[in-house]
PDB file of C-alpha atoms in Angstrom:
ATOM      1  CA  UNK B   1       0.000   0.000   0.000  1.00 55.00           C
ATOM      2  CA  UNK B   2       1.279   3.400  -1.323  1.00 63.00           C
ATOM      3  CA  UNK B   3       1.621   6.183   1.299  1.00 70.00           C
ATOM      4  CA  UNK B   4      -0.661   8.937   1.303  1.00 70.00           C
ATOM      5  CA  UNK B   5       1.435  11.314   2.013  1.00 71.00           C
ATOM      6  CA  UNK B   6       3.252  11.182  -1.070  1.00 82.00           C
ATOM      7  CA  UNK B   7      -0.188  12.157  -3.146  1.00 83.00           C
ATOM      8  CA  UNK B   8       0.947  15.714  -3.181  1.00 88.00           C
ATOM      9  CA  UNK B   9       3.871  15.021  -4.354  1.00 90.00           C
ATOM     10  CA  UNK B  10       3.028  12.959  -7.416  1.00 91.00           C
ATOM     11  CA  UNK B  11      -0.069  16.198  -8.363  1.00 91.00           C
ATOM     12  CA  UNK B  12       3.351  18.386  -8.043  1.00 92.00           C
ATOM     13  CA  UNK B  13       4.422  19.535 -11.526  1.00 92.00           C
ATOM     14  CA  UNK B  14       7.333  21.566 -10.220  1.00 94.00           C
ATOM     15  CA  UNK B  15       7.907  18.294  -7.992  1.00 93.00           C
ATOM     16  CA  UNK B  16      11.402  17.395 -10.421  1.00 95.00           C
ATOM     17  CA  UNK B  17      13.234  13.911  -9.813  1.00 95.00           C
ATOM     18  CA  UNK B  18      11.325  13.241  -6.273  1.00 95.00           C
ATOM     19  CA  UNK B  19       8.319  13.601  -7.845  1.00 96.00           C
ATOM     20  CA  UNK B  20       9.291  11.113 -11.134  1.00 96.00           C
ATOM     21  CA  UNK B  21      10.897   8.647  -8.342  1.00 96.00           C
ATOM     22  CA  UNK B  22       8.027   8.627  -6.652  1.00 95.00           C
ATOM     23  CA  UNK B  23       6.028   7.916  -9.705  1.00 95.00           C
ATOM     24  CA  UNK B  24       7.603   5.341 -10.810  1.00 96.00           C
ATOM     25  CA  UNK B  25       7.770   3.441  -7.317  1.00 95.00           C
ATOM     26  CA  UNK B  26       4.219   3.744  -7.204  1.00 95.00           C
ATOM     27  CA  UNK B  27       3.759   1.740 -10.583  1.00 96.00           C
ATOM     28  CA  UNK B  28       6.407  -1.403  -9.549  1.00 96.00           C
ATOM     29  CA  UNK B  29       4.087  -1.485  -6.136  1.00 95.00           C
ATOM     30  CA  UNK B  30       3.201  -5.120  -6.185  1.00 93.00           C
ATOM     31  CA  UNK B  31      -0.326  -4.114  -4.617  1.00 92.00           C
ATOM     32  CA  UNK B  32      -1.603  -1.455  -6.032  1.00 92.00           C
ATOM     33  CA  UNK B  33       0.795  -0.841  -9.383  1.00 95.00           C
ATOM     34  CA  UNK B  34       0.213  -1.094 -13.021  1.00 96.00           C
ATOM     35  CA  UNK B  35       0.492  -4.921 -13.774  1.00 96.00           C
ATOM     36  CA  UNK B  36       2.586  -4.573 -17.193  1.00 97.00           C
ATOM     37  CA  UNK B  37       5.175  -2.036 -14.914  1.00 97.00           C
ATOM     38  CA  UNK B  38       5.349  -4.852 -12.576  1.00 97.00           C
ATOM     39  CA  UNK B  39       6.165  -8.007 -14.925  1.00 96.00           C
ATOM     40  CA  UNK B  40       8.862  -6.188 -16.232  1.00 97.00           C
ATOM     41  CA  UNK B  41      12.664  -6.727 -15.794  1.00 97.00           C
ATOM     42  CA  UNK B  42      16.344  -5.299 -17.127  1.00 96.00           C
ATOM     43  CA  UNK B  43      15.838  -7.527 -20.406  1.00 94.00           C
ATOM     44  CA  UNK B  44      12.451  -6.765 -21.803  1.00 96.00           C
ATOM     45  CA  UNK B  45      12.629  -3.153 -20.878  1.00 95.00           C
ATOM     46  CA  UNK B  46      16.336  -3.038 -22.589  1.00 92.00           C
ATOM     47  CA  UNK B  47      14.602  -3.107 -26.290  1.00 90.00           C
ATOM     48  CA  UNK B  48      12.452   0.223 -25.268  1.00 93.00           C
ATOM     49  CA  UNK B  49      15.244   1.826 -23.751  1.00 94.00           C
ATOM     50  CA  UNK B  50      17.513   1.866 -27.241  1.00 89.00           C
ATOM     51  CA  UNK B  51      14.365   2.791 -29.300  1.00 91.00           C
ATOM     52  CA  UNK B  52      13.865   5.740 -26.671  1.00 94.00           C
ATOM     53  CA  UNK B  53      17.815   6.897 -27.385  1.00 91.00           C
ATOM     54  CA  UNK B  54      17.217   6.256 -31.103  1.00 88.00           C
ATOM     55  CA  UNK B  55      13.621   8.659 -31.206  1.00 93.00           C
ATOM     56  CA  UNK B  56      16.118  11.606 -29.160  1.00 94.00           C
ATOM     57  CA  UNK B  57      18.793  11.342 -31.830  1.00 88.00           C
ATOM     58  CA  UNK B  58      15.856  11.641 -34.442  1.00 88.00           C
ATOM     59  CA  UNK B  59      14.157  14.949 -33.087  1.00 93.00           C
ATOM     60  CA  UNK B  60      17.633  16.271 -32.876  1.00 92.00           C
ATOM     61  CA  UNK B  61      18.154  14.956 -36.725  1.00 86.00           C
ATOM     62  CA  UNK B  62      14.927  17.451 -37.083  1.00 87.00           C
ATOM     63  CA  UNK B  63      15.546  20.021 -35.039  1.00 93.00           C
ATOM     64  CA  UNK B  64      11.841  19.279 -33.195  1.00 96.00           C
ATOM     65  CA  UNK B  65      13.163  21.088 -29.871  1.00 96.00           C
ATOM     66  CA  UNK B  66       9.830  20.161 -28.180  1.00 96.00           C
ATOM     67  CA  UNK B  67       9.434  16.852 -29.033  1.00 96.00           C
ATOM     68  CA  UNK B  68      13.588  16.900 -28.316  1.00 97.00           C
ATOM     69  CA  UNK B  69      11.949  17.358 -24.730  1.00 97.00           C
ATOM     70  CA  UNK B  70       9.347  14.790 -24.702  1.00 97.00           C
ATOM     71  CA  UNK B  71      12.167  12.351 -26.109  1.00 97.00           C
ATOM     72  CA  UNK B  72      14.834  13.235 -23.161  1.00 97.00           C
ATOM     73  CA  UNK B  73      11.828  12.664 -20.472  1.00 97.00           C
ATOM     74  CA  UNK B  74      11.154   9.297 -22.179  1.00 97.00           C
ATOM     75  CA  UNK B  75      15.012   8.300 -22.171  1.00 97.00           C
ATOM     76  CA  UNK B  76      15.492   9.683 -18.452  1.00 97.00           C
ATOM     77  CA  UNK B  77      12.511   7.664 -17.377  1.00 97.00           C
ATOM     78  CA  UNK B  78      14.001   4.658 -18.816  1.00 97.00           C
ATOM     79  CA  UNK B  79      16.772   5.014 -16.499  1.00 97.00           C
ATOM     80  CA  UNK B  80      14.610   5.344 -13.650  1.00 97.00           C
ATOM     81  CA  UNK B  81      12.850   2.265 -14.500  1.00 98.00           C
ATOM     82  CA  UNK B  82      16.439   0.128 -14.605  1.00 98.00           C
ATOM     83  CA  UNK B  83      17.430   1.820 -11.371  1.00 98.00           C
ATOM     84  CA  UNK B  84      13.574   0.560  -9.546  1.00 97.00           C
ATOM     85  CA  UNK B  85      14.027  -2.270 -11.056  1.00 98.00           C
ATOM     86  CA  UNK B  86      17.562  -2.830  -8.962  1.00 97.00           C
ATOM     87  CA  UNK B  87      16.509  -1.546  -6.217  1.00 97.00           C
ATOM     88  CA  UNK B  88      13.585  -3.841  -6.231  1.00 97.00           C
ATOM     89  CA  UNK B  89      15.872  -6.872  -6.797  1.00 97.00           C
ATOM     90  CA  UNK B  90      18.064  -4.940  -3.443  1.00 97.00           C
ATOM     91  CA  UNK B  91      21.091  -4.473  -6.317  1.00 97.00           C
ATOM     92  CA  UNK B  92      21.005  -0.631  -6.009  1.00 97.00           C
ATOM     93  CA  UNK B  93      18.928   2.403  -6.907  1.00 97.00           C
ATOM     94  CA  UNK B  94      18.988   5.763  -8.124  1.00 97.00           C
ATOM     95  CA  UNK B  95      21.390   7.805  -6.421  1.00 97.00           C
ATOM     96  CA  UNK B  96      23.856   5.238  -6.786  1.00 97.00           C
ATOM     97  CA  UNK B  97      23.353   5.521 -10.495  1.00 97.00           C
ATOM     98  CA  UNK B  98      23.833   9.253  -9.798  1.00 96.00           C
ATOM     99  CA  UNK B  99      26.792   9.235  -7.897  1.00 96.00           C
ATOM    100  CA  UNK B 100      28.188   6.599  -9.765  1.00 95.00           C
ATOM    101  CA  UNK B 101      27.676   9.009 -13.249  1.00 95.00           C
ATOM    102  CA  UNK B 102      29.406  11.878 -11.076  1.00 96.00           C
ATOM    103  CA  UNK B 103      32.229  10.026  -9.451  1.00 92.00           C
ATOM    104  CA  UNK B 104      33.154   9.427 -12.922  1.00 89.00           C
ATOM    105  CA  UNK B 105      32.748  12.416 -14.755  1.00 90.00           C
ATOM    106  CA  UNK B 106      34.865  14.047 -11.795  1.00 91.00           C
ATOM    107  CA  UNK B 107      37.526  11.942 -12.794  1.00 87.00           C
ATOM    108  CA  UNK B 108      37.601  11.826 -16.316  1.00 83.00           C
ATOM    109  CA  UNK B 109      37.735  15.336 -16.375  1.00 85.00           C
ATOM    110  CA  UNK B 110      40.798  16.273 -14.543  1.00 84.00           C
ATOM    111  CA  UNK B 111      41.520  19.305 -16.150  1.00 81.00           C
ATOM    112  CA  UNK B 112      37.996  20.528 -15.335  1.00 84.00           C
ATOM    113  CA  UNK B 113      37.960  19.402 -11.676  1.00 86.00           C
ATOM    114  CA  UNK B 114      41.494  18.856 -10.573  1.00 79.00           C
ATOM    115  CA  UNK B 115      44.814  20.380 -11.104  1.00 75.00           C
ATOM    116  CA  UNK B 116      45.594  19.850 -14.595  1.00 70.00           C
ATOM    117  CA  UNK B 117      45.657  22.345 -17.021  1.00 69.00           C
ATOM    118  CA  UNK B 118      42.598  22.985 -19.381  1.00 68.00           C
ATOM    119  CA  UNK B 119      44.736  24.317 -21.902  1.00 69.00           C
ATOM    120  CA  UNK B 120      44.835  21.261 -23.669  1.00 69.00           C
ATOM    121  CA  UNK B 121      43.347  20.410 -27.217  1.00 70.00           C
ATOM    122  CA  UNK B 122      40.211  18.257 -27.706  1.00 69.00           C
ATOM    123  CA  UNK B 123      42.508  15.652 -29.377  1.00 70.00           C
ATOM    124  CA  UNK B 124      45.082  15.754 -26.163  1.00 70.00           C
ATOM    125  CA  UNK B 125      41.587  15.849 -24.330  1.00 68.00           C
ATOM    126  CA  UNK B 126      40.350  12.608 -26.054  1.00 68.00           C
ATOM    127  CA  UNK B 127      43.357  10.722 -25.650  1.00 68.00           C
ATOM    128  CA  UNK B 128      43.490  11.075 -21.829  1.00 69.00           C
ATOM    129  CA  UNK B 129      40.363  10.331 -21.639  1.00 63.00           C
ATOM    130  CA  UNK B 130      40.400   7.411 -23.390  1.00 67.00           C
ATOM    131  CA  UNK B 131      43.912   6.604 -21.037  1.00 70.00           C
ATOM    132  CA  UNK B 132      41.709   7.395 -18.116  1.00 67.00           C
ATOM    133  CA  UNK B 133      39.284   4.596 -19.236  1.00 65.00           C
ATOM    134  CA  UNK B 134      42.299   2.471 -20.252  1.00 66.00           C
ATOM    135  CA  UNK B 135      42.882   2.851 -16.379  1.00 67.00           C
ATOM    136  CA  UNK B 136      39.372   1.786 -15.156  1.00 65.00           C
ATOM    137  CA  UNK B 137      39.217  -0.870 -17.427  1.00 61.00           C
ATOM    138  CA  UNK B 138      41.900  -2.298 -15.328  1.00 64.00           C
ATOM    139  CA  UNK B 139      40.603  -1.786 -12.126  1.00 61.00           C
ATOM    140  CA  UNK B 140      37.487  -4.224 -13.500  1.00 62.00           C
ATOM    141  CA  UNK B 141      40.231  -6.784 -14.449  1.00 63.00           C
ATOM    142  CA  UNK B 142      38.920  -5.926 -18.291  1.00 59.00           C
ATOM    143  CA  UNK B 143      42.711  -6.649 -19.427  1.00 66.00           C
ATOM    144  CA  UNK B 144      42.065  -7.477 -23.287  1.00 82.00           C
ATOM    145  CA  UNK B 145      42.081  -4.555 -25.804  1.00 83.00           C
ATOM    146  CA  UNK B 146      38.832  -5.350 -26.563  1.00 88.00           C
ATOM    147  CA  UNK B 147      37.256  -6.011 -23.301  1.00 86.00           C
ATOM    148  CA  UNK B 148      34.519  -3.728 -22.366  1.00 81.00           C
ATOM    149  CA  UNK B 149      32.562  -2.833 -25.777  1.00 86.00           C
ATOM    150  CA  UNK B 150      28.719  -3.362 -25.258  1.00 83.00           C
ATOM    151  CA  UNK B 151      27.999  -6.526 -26.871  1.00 85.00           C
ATOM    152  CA  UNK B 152      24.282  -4.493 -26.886  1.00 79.00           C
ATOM    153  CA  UNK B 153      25.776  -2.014 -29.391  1.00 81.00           C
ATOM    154  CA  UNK B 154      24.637  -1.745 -33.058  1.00 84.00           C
ATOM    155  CA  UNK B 155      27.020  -4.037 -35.304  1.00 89.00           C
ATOM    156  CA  UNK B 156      28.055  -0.789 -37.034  1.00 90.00           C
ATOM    157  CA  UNK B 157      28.960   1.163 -34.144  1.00 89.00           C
ATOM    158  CA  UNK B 158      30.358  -1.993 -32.236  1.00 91.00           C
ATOM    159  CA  UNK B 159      32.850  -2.888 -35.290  1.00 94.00           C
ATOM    160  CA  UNK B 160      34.027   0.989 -35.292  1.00 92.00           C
ATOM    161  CA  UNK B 161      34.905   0.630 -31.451  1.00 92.00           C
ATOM    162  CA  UNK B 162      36.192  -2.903 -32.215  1.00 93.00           C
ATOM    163  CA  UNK B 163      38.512  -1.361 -34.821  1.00 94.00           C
ATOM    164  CA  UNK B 164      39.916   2.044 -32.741  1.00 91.00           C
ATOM    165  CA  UNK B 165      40.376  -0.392 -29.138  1.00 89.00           C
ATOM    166  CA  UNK B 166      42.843  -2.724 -31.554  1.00 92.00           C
ATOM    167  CA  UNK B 167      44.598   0.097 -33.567  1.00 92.00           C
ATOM    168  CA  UNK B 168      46.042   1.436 -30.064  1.00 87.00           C
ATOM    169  CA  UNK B 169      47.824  -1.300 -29.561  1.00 88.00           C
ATOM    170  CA  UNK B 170      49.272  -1.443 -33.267  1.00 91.00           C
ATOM    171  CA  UNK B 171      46.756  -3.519 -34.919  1.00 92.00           C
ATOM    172  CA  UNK B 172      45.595  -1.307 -37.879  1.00 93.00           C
ATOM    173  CA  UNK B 173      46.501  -0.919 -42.018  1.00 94.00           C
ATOM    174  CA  UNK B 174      49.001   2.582 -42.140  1.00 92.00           C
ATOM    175  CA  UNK B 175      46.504   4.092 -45.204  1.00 94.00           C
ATOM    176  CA  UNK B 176      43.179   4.155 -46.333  1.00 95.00           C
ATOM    177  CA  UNK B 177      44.619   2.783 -49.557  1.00 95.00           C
ATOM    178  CA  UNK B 178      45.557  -0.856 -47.795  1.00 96.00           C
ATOM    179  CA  UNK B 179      41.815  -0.693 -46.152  1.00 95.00           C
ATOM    180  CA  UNK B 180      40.608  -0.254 -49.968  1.00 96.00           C
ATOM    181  CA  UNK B 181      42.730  -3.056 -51.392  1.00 96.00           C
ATOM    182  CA  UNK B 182      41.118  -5.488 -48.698  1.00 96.00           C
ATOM    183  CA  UNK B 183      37.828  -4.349 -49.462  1.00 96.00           C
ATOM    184  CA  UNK B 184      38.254  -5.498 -53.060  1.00 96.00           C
ATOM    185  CA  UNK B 185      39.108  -8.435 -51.805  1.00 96.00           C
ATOM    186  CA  UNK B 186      36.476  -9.073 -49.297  1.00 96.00           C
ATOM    187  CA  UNK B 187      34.170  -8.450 -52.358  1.00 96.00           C
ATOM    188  CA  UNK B 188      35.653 -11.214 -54.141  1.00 97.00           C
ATOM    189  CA  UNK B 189      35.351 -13.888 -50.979  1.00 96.00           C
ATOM    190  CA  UNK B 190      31.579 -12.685 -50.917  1.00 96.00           C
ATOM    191  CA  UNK B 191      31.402 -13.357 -55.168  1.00 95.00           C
ATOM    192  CA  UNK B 192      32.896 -16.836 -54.634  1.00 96.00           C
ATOM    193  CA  UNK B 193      30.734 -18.090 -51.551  1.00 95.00           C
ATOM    194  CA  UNK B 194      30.030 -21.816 -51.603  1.00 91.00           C
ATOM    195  CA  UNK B 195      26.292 -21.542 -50.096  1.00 95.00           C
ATOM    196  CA  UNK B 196      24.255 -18.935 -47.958  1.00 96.00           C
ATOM    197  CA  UNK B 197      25.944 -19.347 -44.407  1.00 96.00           C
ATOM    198  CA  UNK B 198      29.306 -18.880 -46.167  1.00 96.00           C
ATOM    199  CA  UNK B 199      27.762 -15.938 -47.830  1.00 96.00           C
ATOM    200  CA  UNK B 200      26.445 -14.751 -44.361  1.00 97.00           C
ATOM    201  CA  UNK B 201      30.245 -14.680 -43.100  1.00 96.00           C
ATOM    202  CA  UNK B 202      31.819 -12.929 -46.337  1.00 97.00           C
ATOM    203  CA  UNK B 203      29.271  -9.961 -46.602  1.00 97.00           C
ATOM    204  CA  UNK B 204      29.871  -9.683 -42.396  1.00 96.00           C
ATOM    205  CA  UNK B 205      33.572  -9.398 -43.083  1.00 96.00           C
ATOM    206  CA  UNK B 206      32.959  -6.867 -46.230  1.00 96.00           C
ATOM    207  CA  UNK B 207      30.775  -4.767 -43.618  1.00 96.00           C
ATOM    208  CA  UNK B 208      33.490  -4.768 -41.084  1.00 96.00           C
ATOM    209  CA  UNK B 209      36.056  -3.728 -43.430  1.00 96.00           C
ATOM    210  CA  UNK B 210      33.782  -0.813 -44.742  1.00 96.00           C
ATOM    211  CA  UNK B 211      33.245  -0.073 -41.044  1.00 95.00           C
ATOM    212  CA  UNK B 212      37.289   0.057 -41.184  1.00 95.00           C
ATOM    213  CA  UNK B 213      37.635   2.515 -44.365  1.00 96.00           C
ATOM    214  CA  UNK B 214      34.873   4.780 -42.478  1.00 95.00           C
ATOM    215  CA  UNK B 215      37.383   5.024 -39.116  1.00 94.00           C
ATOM    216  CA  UNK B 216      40.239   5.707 -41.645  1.00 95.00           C
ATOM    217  CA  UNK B 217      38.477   8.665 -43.614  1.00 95.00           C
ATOM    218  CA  UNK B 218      36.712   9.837 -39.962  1.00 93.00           C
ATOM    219  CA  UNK B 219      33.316   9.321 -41.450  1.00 94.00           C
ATOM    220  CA  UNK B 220      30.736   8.053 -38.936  1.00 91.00           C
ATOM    221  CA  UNK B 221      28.939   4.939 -40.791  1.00 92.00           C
ATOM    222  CA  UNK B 222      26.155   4.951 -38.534  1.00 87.00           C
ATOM    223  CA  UNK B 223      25.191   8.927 -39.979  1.00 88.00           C
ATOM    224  CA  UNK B 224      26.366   8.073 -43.589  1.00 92.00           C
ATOM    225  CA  UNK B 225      24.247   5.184 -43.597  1.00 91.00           C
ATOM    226  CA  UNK B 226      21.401   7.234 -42.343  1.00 88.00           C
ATOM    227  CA  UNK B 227      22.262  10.043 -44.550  1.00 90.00           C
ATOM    228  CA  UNK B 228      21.376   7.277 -47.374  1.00 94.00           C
ATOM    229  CA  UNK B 229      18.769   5.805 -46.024  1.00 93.00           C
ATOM    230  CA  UNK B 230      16.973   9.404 -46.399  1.00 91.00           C
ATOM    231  CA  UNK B 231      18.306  10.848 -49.373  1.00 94.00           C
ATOM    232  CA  UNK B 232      16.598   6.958 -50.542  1.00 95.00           C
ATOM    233  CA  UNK B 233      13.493   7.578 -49.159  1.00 95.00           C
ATOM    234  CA  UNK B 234      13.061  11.295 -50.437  1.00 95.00           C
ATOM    235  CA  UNK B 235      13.840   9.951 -53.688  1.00 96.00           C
ATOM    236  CA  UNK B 236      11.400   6.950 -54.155  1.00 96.00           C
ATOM    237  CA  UNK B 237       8.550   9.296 -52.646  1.00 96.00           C
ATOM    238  CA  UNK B 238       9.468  11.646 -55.628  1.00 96.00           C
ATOM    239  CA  UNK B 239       8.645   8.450 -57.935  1.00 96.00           C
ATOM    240  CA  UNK B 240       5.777   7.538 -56.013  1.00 96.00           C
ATOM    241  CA  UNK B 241       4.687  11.099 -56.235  1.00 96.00           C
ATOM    242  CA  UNK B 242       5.560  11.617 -59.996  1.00 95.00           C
ATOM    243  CA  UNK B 243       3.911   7.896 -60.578  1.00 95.00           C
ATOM    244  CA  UNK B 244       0.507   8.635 -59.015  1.00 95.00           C
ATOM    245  CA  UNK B 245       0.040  11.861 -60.941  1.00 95.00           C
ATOM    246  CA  UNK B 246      -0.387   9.222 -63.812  1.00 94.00           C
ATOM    247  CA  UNK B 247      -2.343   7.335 -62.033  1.00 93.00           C
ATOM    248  CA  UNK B 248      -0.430   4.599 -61.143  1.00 93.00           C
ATOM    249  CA  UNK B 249       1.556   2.800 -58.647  1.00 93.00           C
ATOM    250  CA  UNK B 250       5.038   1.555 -58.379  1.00 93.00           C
ATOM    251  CA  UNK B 251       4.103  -2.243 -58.223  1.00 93.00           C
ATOM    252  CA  UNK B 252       2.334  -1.800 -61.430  1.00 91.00           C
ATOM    253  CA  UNK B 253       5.232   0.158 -63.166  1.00 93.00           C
ATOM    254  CA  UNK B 254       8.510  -1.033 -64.839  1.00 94.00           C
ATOM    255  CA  UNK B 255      11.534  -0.866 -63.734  1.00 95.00           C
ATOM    256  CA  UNK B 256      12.563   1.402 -66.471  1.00 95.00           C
ATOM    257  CA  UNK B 257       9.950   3.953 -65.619  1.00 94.00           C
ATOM    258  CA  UNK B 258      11.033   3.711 -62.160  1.00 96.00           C
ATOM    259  CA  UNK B 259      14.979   4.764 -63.142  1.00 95.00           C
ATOM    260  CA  UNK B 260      13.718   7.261 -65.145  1.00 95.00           C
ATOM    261  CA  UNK B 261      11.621   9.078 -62.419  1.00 96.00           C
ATOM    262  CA  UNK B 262      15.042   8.845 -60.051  1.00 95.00           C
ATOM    263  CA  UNK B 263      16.983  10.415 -62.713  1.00 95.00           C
ATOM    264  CA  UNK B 264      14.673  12.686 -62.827  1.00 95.00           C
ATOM    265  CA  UNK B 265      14.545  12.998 -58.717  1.00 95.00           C
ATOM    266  CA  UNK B 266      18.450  13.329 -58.620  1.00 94.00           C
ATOM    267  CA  UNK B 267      19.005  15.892 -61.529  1.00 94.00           C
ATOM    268  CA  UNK B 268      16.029  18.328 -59.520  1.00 93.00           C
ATOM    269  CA  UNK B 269      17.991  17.819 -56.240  1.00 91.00           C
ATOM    270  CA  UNK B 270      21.186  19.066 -57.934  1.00 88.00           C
ATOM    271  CA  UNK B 271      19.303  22.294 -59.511  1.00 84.00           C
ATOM    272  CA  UNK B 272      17.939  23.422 -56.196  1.00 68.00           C
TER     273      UNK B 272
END
């Protein structure tokens, strides 16, 4: 049974992180909470809490500064779901996730909070803080190279990481035009694959490798494949558009027609 006293606080807009705390306690109650809230645990709420950090980097893609807000609430409150979650399971709760966050920006940022200088570049700034990790990493007993990236991450993104963790420690081609040559070659393993799982394992190591030229030209993959993905989207809904002013529909158009219409979609994005 919830306390009473604690009504005010959840009717309190201006109540801040009490008041969400609160809230959220109230719906893991085993008596009196919201049933779905209460059969949840770390795994099936994982899944919502990457689609929430995916919608934030989308209304920042499109500058929507209100729904930017919206988005943040929804990714803050998935943290305070993990945290109830631990504390219901007597692991830990909140304010150990906040300390824990502070404690470490404290000391990743020495030049900010202790006695180093902050008259340092953001390249010198990167490297010691990626030393400064380097150090923690230790401290878990995480002594391979490798040792620490999410397994959770998106294959892109984890490959990058993969990639930068091994080239500190030597392991890297000295020019883009080495990462090139493999590529052709990967391309050539994926042409002469005996059957689909061997096909499976050549286009993976293709990927990687593009994920590899990407590090070497400093192009995020992850935004150049998005970048795509929209410029492909804006395109087709040109043919679509172009299409239904004739009165028809792509699955009942030719291929030819189709090319056409993103010829024509490419050549009007170049003149404006």
């Amino acid at each position: 049974m919830h306390d009473p006293s604690t009504d005010n606080l959840i009717e309190d807009r201006n109540g801040g992180m009490p008041r969400l705390l609160e809230i959220m306690q109230r719906l893991r109650d085993p008596k009196t909470g919201c049933p779905w809230d209460i059969e949840q645990d770390f795994s099936t709420i994982a899944p919502y809490t990457i689609e929430e950090a995916y919608e934030v980097e989308d209304a920042i893609a499109q500058q929507d500064w209100k729904e930017l807000k919206s988005e943040l609430g929804d990714l803050l409150f998935q943290s305070v779901f993990h945290a109830q979650i631990a504390k219901d399971k007597g692991l830990f709760d909140f304010q150990d996730v906040v300390r824990e966050i502070s404690d470490k920006m404290v000391s990743r940022h020495p030049h900010v909070f202790g006695s180093e200088t902050n008259q340092k570049s953001a390249d010198q700034q990167v490297s010691d803080w990626e030393t400064i990790k380097a150090a923690e990493r230790a401290g878990k007993k995480q002594g391979g190279a490798l040792d620490g990236v999410a397994l959770g991450l998106p294959a892109l993104l984890r490959a990058v990481k993969l990639q930068k963790r091994a080239a500190r420690v030597g392991f890297d081609w000295d020019s883009t035009d080495q990462v090139l040559d493999k590529l052709v070659e990967e391309a050539q393993e994926l042409r002469e694959a005996r059957d689909a799982d061997h096909a499976e394992e050549e286009f993976g190591d293709l990927l990687f490798v593009m994920a590899n030229l990407a590090r070497h030209m400093k192009i995020d993959p992850e935004k150049a494949l998005r970048r795509t993905n929209t410029k492909f989207t804006r395109r087709f809904a040109h043919i679509e558009a172009e299409l239904a002013k004739q009165g028809k529909t792509a699955s009942d158009s030719s291929l030819e027609e189709m090319d056409a219409l993103w010829d024509q979609a490419k050549a009007l994005e170049k003149e404006g």
